[in-house]
XYZ file of C-alpha atoms in Angstrom:
362
model
C -3.747 -39.644 2.757
C -7.134 -38.006 2.538
C -8.010 -36.887 6.120
C -10.560 -34.786 7.944
C -8.714 -31.587 7.143
C -8.981 -32.310 3.402
C -12.797 -32.453 3.741
C -12.937 -29.394 5.876
C -10.965 -27.304 3.410
C -11.926 -28.946 0.188
C -8.373 -29.907 -0.763
C -6.663 -32.982 -2.182
C -3.604 -33.313 0.090
C -3.393 -32.339 3.850
C -0.489 -30.134 3.052
C -0.876 -26.492 4.223
C 1.720 -23.962 3.258
C 2.305 -20.851 5.460
C 4.008 -18.086 3.420
C 4.377 -14.422 3.125
C 4.545 -14.694 -0.744
C 1.249 -14.658 -2.755
C 2.871 -16.670 -5.587
C 3.771 -19.565 -3.152
C 0.206 -19.519 -1.665
C -1.388 -19.743 -5.150
C 1.131 -22.377 -6.430
C 0.508 -24.678 -3.368
C -3.146 -24.495 -3.685
C -2.892 -25.231 -7.440
C -0.761 -28.286 -6.649
C -3.539 -29.782 -4.385
C -2.522 -28.397 -1.062
C -3.677 -25.282 0.789
C -1.845 -22.012 0.630
C -2.037 -19.691 3.718
C -0.845 -16.208 3.169
C 0.733 -14.380 6.115
C -1.432 -11.361 5.780
C -0.296 -8.710 8.248
C 0.085 -6.306 5.287
C -2.097 -7.912 2.676
C -4.265 -5.650 0.426
C -7.485 -6.632 -1.404
C -5.541 -6.587 -4.651
C -3.177 -9.257 -3.441
C -6.125 -11.521 -2.510
C -7.725 -10.772 -5.852
C -4.464 -11.831 -7.616
C -4.478 -15.130 -5.679
C -8.037 -15.915 -6.530
C -7.435 -15.257 -10.157
C -4.469 -17.612 -10.248
C -6.290 -20.421 -8.447
C -9.668 -20.097 -10.156
C -13.063 -20.114 -8.539
C -13.078 -23.804 -7.321
C -10.030 -23.772 -5.045
C -9.553 -22.301 -1.560
C -6.817 -20.639 0.451
C -6.302 -19.098 3.849
C -4.902 -16.086 5.750
C -2.559 -16.018 8.843
C -2.387 -12.965 11.143
C -0.415 -12.195 14.378
C -2.551 -11.526 17.556
C 0.139 -11.509 20.288
C -1.246 -12.545 23.683
C 1.452 -10.442 25.301
C 3.181 -7.306 23.864
C 4.429 -3.924 24.992
C 2.330 -0.770 24.578
C 3.415 1.589 21.781
C 2.312 5.205 22.062
C 1.515 6.372 18.470
C 1.492 10.008 19.609
C 5.214 9.999 20.533
C 7.961 10.697 18.101
C 10.013 7.703 17.077
C 13.115 9.141 18.704
C 11.522 9.147 22.110
C 10.276 5.543 21.952
C 13.448 3.724 22.791
C 16.260 3.769 25.385
C 19.347 5.753 24.267
C 21.625 2.677 24.580
C 19.423 0.821 22.017
C 19.477 3.575 19.507
C 23.251 4.049 19.950
C 23.760 0.262 19.506
C 21.805 0.085 16.284
C 23.800 3.161 14.926
C 27.163 1.741 15.993
C 26.234 -1.619 14.419
C 25.358 -0.102 11.111
C 28.512 1.833 11.189
C 30.630 -1.189 12.241
C 29.429 -3.179 9.199
C 29.452 -0.173 6.805
C 25.747 -0.465 5.957
C 24.812 2.259 3.489
C 21.987 4.581 4.227
C 18.678 4.481 2.385
C 18.276 6.645 -0.599
C 16.279 9.831 -0.053
C 13.500 8.560 -2.252
C 13.202 5.120 -0.412
C 9.789 4.406 1.045
C 9.866 4.472 4.920
C 7.133 2.718 6.781
C 5.402 4.311 9.813
C 6.293 1.401 12.153
C 5.135 3.175 15.297
C 1.585 3.588 14.001
C 1.836 -0.022 12.597
C 2.769 -1.522 15.924
C 0.254 0.412 17.974
C -2.943 -1.061 16.405
C -2.183 -4.740 16.057
C -5.466 -6.080 17.155
C -7.364 -3.580 15.164
C -5.372 -4.637 12.034
C -6.095 -8.238 12.745
C -9.741 -7.584 13.098
C -9.730 -5.695 9.792
C -8.014 -8.588 8.136
C -10.669 -11.079 9.273
C -13.319 -8.494 8.114
C -11.652 -8.418 4.731
C -11.556 -12.222 4.614
C -15.369 -12.297 5.024
C -15.598 -10.611 1.574
C -13.690 -13.353 -0.117
C -15.684 -16.636 -0.472
C -12.532 -18.614 -1.312
C -10.954 -17.941 2.019
C -11.833 -21.033 4.144
C -9.347 -20.686 7.068
C -7.828 -17.856 9.153
C -5.084 -18.660 11.558
C -3.995 -16.792 14.656
C -0.393 -16.915 15.769
C 1.097 -15.904 19.162
C -2.188 -16.037 21.020
C -5.846 -16.908 20.914
C -8.093 -14.569 18.719
C -10.655 -12.387 20.581
C -14.056 -14.118 20.582
C -15.738 -11.491 18.343
C -13.149 -12.290 15.574
C -13.947 -15.949 15.814
C -17.638 -15.418 15.705
C -17.362 -13.124 12.727
C -15.327 -15.777 10.846
C -17.838 -18.446 11.811
C -20.721 -16.342 10.496
C -19.143 -16.370 7.009
C -18.321 -20.096 7.002
C -14.538 -19.467 7.728
C -12.681 -21.832 9.968
C -10.297 -20.525 12.606
C -6.980 -22.125 13.572
C -4.627 -21.340 16.305
C -0.964 -22.004 16.596
C 0.339 -23.444 19.880
C 3.630 -24.407 21.542
C 2.298 -26.198 24.632
C -0.785 -27.835 26.049
C -1.742 -24.497 28.008
C -1.691 -22.563 24.643
C -3.972 -25.137 23.163
C -6.502 -24.950 26.018
C -6.703 -21.148 25.538
C -7.290 -21.502 21.816
C -10.017 -23.984 22.374
C -11.742 -21.758 24.858
C -11.540 -19.009 22.262
C -13.530 -21.226 19.889
C -11.074 -22.174 17.256
C -11.626 -25.206 14.928
C -8.271 -26.398 14.228
C -5.069 -26.526 16.431
C -1.630 -26.217 14.856
C 0.923 -27.781 17.142
C 4.236 -26.136 16.244
C 7.423 -27.599 17.581
C 10.708 -26.172 18.657
C 12.300 -26.994 15.247
C 10.065 -24.613 13.372
C 11.044 -21.386 11.870
C 9.644 -18.110 13.262
C 8.077 -17.794 16.784
C 8.426 -21.088 18.533
C 8.335 -22.617 22.014
C 10.604 -25.063 23.621
C 8.872 -28.443 22.999
C 9.922 -30.607 19.980
C 7.397 -31.612 17.392
C 7.661 -35.417 18.143
C 6.573 -34.760 21.759
C 4.207 -31.887 21.178
C 1.903 -33.272 18.512
C 0.646 -36.389 20.380
C 0.361 -34.307 23.561
C -1.815 -31.772 21.873
C -3.766 -34.475 20.081
C -4.693 -36.159 23.302
C -5.495 -32.773 24.981
C -7.944 -31.321 22.295
C -9.633 -34.371 20.722
C -11.826 -34.390 18.691
C -10.587 -30.935 17.487
C -8.334 -31.758 14.440
C -4.535 -31.054 14.872
C -2.038 -30.064 12.310
C 1.637 -30.764 12.925
C 4.169 -28.041 12.342
C 7.974 -27.815 12.826
C 10.675 -29.572 10.853
C 8.277 -31.028 8.267
C 9.105 -30.895 4.603
C 9.118 -34.439 3.234
C 6.774 -37.349 2.710
C 8.413 -39.305 5.593
C 7.793 -36.502 8.080
C 4.232 -36.251 6.690
C 3.755 -39.929 7.413
C 5.156 -39.441 10.869
C 2.907 -36.532 11.606
C -0.202 -38.562 10.688
C 1.012 -41.467 12.726
C 1.239 -39.126 15.758
C -2.431 -38.221 15.383
C -2.195 -35.091 13.103
C -4.695 -34.676 10.409
C -2.251 -32.820 8.238
C 0.880 -30.673 8.240
C 1.512 -26.937 8.388
C 4.858 -26.282 6.515
C 6.746 -22.942 6.239
C 10.478 -23.178 5.779
C 10.291 -25.600 2.830
C 8.780 -22.985 0.586
C 11.518 -20.369 1.204
C 13.910 -21.919 -1.285
C 11.183 -22.566 -3.972
C 11.291 -21.012 -7.464
C 8.240 -18.868 -6.648
C 9.435 -17.561 -3.263
C 10.152 -13.911 -2.808
C 13.057 -14.672 -0.414
C 15.918 -12.339 -0.616
C 18.320 -13.893 -3.147
C 21.287 -13.639 -0.787
C 19.287 -15.222 2.041
C 18.033 -17.968 -0.308
C 21.620 -18.780 -1.254
C 22.402 -18.891 2.504
C 19.511 -21.293 3.085
C 20.697 -23.572 0.304
C 24.147 -23.874 1.902
C 23.121 -23.960 5.460
C 23.071 -27.125 7.753
C 20.420 -27.890 10.315
C 22.784 -26.460 13.012
C 22.885 -23.001 11.357
C 19.640 -21.673 12.940
C 19.188 -19.972 16.324
C 16.145 -19.234 18.478
C 16.629 -15.516 19.169
C 14.720 -12.364 19.941
C 16.932 -10.371 17.672
C 14.280 -9.862 14.873
C 10.982 -9.349 16.602
C 11.506 -9.088 20.415
C 10.039 -12.580 20.956
C 12.008 -15.801 20.576
C 11.924 -16.754 16.881
C 14.070 -19.321 15.029
C 16.041 -17.862 12.273
C 19.254 -18.214 10.304
C 22.248 -17.432 12.377
C 24.150 -14.386 11.052
C 26.180 -11.555 12.295
C 22.947 -9.942 13.176
C 21.945 -12.604 15.713
C 25.512 -12.883 16.951
C 25.681 -9.181 17.708
C 22.403 -9.211 19.638
C 23.553 -12.325 21.559
C 26.820 -10.591 22.735
C 26.292 -9.957 26.500
C 28.146 -6.603 26.075
C 25.282 -5.383 23.885
C 21.786 -4.478 25.059
C 18.984 -7.084 25.097
C 16.240 -6.820 22.383
C 13.263 -4.780 23.409
C 9.847 -6.492 23.914
C 7.515 -7.007 20.925
C 6.392 -4.861 19.076
C 8.923 -2.180 20.251
C 11.928 -4.161 18.904
C 10.372 -4.396 15.472
C 9.877 -0.588 15.427
C 13.416 -0.077 16.634
C 15.140 -2.194 13.915
C 12.824 -1.477 10.971
C 14.973 0.983 9.005
C 18.100 -0.800 10.009
C 16.811 -4.032 8.501
C 15.623 -2.292 5.390
C 19.186 -0.839 4.984
C 20.707 -4.236 5.514
C 18.353 -5.932 2.927
C 19.318 -3.416 0.354
C 23.035 -3.364 1.080
C 23.203 -7.260 1.092
C 23.178 -7.335 -2.719
C 26.931 -6.258 -2.722
C 29.063 -9.321 -2.352
C 31.479 -9.354 0.511
C 29.673 -6.453 2.241
C 28.930 -6.048 5.917
C 25.176 -6.100 4.998
C 25.731 -9.532 3.474
C 27.106 -10.773 6.716
C 24.210 -9.378 8.736
C 21.148 -10.272 6.514
C 19.071 -13.158 7.645
C 15.490 -14.451 7.814
C 13.217 -16.825 9.763
C 13.775 -20.482 8.946
C 13.444 -23.791 10.796
C 15.982 -26.555 11.400
C 14.846 -28.324 8.278
C 16.963 -25.744 6.320
C 19.683 -28.426 6.307
C 17.628 -30.501 3.928
C 16.726 -27.533 1.639
C 19.735 -27.866 -0.718
C 18.084 -27.409 -4.050
C 15.613 -24.994 -5.593
C 12.360 -26.585 -6.529
C 8.915 -25.394 -7.670
C 6.172 -25.492 -5.173
C 4.391 -28.087 -7.205
C 7.470 -30.280 -7.141
C 7.771 -29.922 -3.354
C 4.157 -31.066 -2.984
C 4.523 -33.911 -5.388
C 7.716 -35.089 -3.801
C 6.029 -35.172 -0.386
C 3.060 -37.049 -1.776
C 5.162 -39.683 -3.545
C 7.438 -40.268 -0.545
C 4.500 -40.545 1.741
C 2.841 -43.274 -0.449
C 6.161 -45.163 -0.520
C 6.611 -44.930 3.232
C 2.870 -45.817 3.833
C 3.119 -48.864 1.539
């Protein structure tokens, strides 16, 4: 099971865990894998917490979004002027239709216009922050190749750079940017995905970028799938959805319960949550945006700004059983959700994968 990626990252098992939850990142690293924190909003205190949990001898990584294509957002314009009237009306009508309660007056509201307008600056700051943490050994770039100056900065501090790709052309652009690892993410995966399945994509990318190591992503959460990924040429696996139902995960409890009951057919690739095609749990939210009588989602990052407060209201309201918010609430997840039918600790997930891999390999 020990592969090149284990040596590069100083880990026991070639299992990398993408997560937005600091507890999951630390738990997977402590179990012998490699936690990667989705760090668009991470603060130094959060990284310090992870490092305290894993101790000085273990490593972890960060993941940031650097979209190759996105709409411009004018931070100087009021939010009310940023979107078409039909979209604002649709959101208001939708919240009224499902009787979603308003936010309390004292609820914290994020300045999403400013947040969306400086994505590359934020990503650059994230990598700069990573250089001050010696235990961070990998920074991953999703949705597009990182600018060369970010790659050079990471390399100057001994940090590897990985790029997520959905086809061969994406991989070639990432290689041209100077990345050290390619993550081939198949159509089955949760979040932003392309149209090629993992079984086809991984060997195609492996052949295209050798000798650069490839990680397989998309529909992977068991030892059998880990063995298949290595057989296809991958040096390890990049898993995301499998951690969403763990004990440590910060997944909304209503969404976690939906995941535990869902089948592999209960996901949809939709622009409803970010403006780019992203696989997520099907819910009334995705159904409403798919209705041809309703407006199409706006481009990224405008769509995220448009729906930010609505999603915050839905998340709060979903705690009420039988509510409209409960019907609407959802989250990103891959087709492997059909196999996530029990809550386990992160350590148990890692150990189950390792033990099943050994049995299959033998």
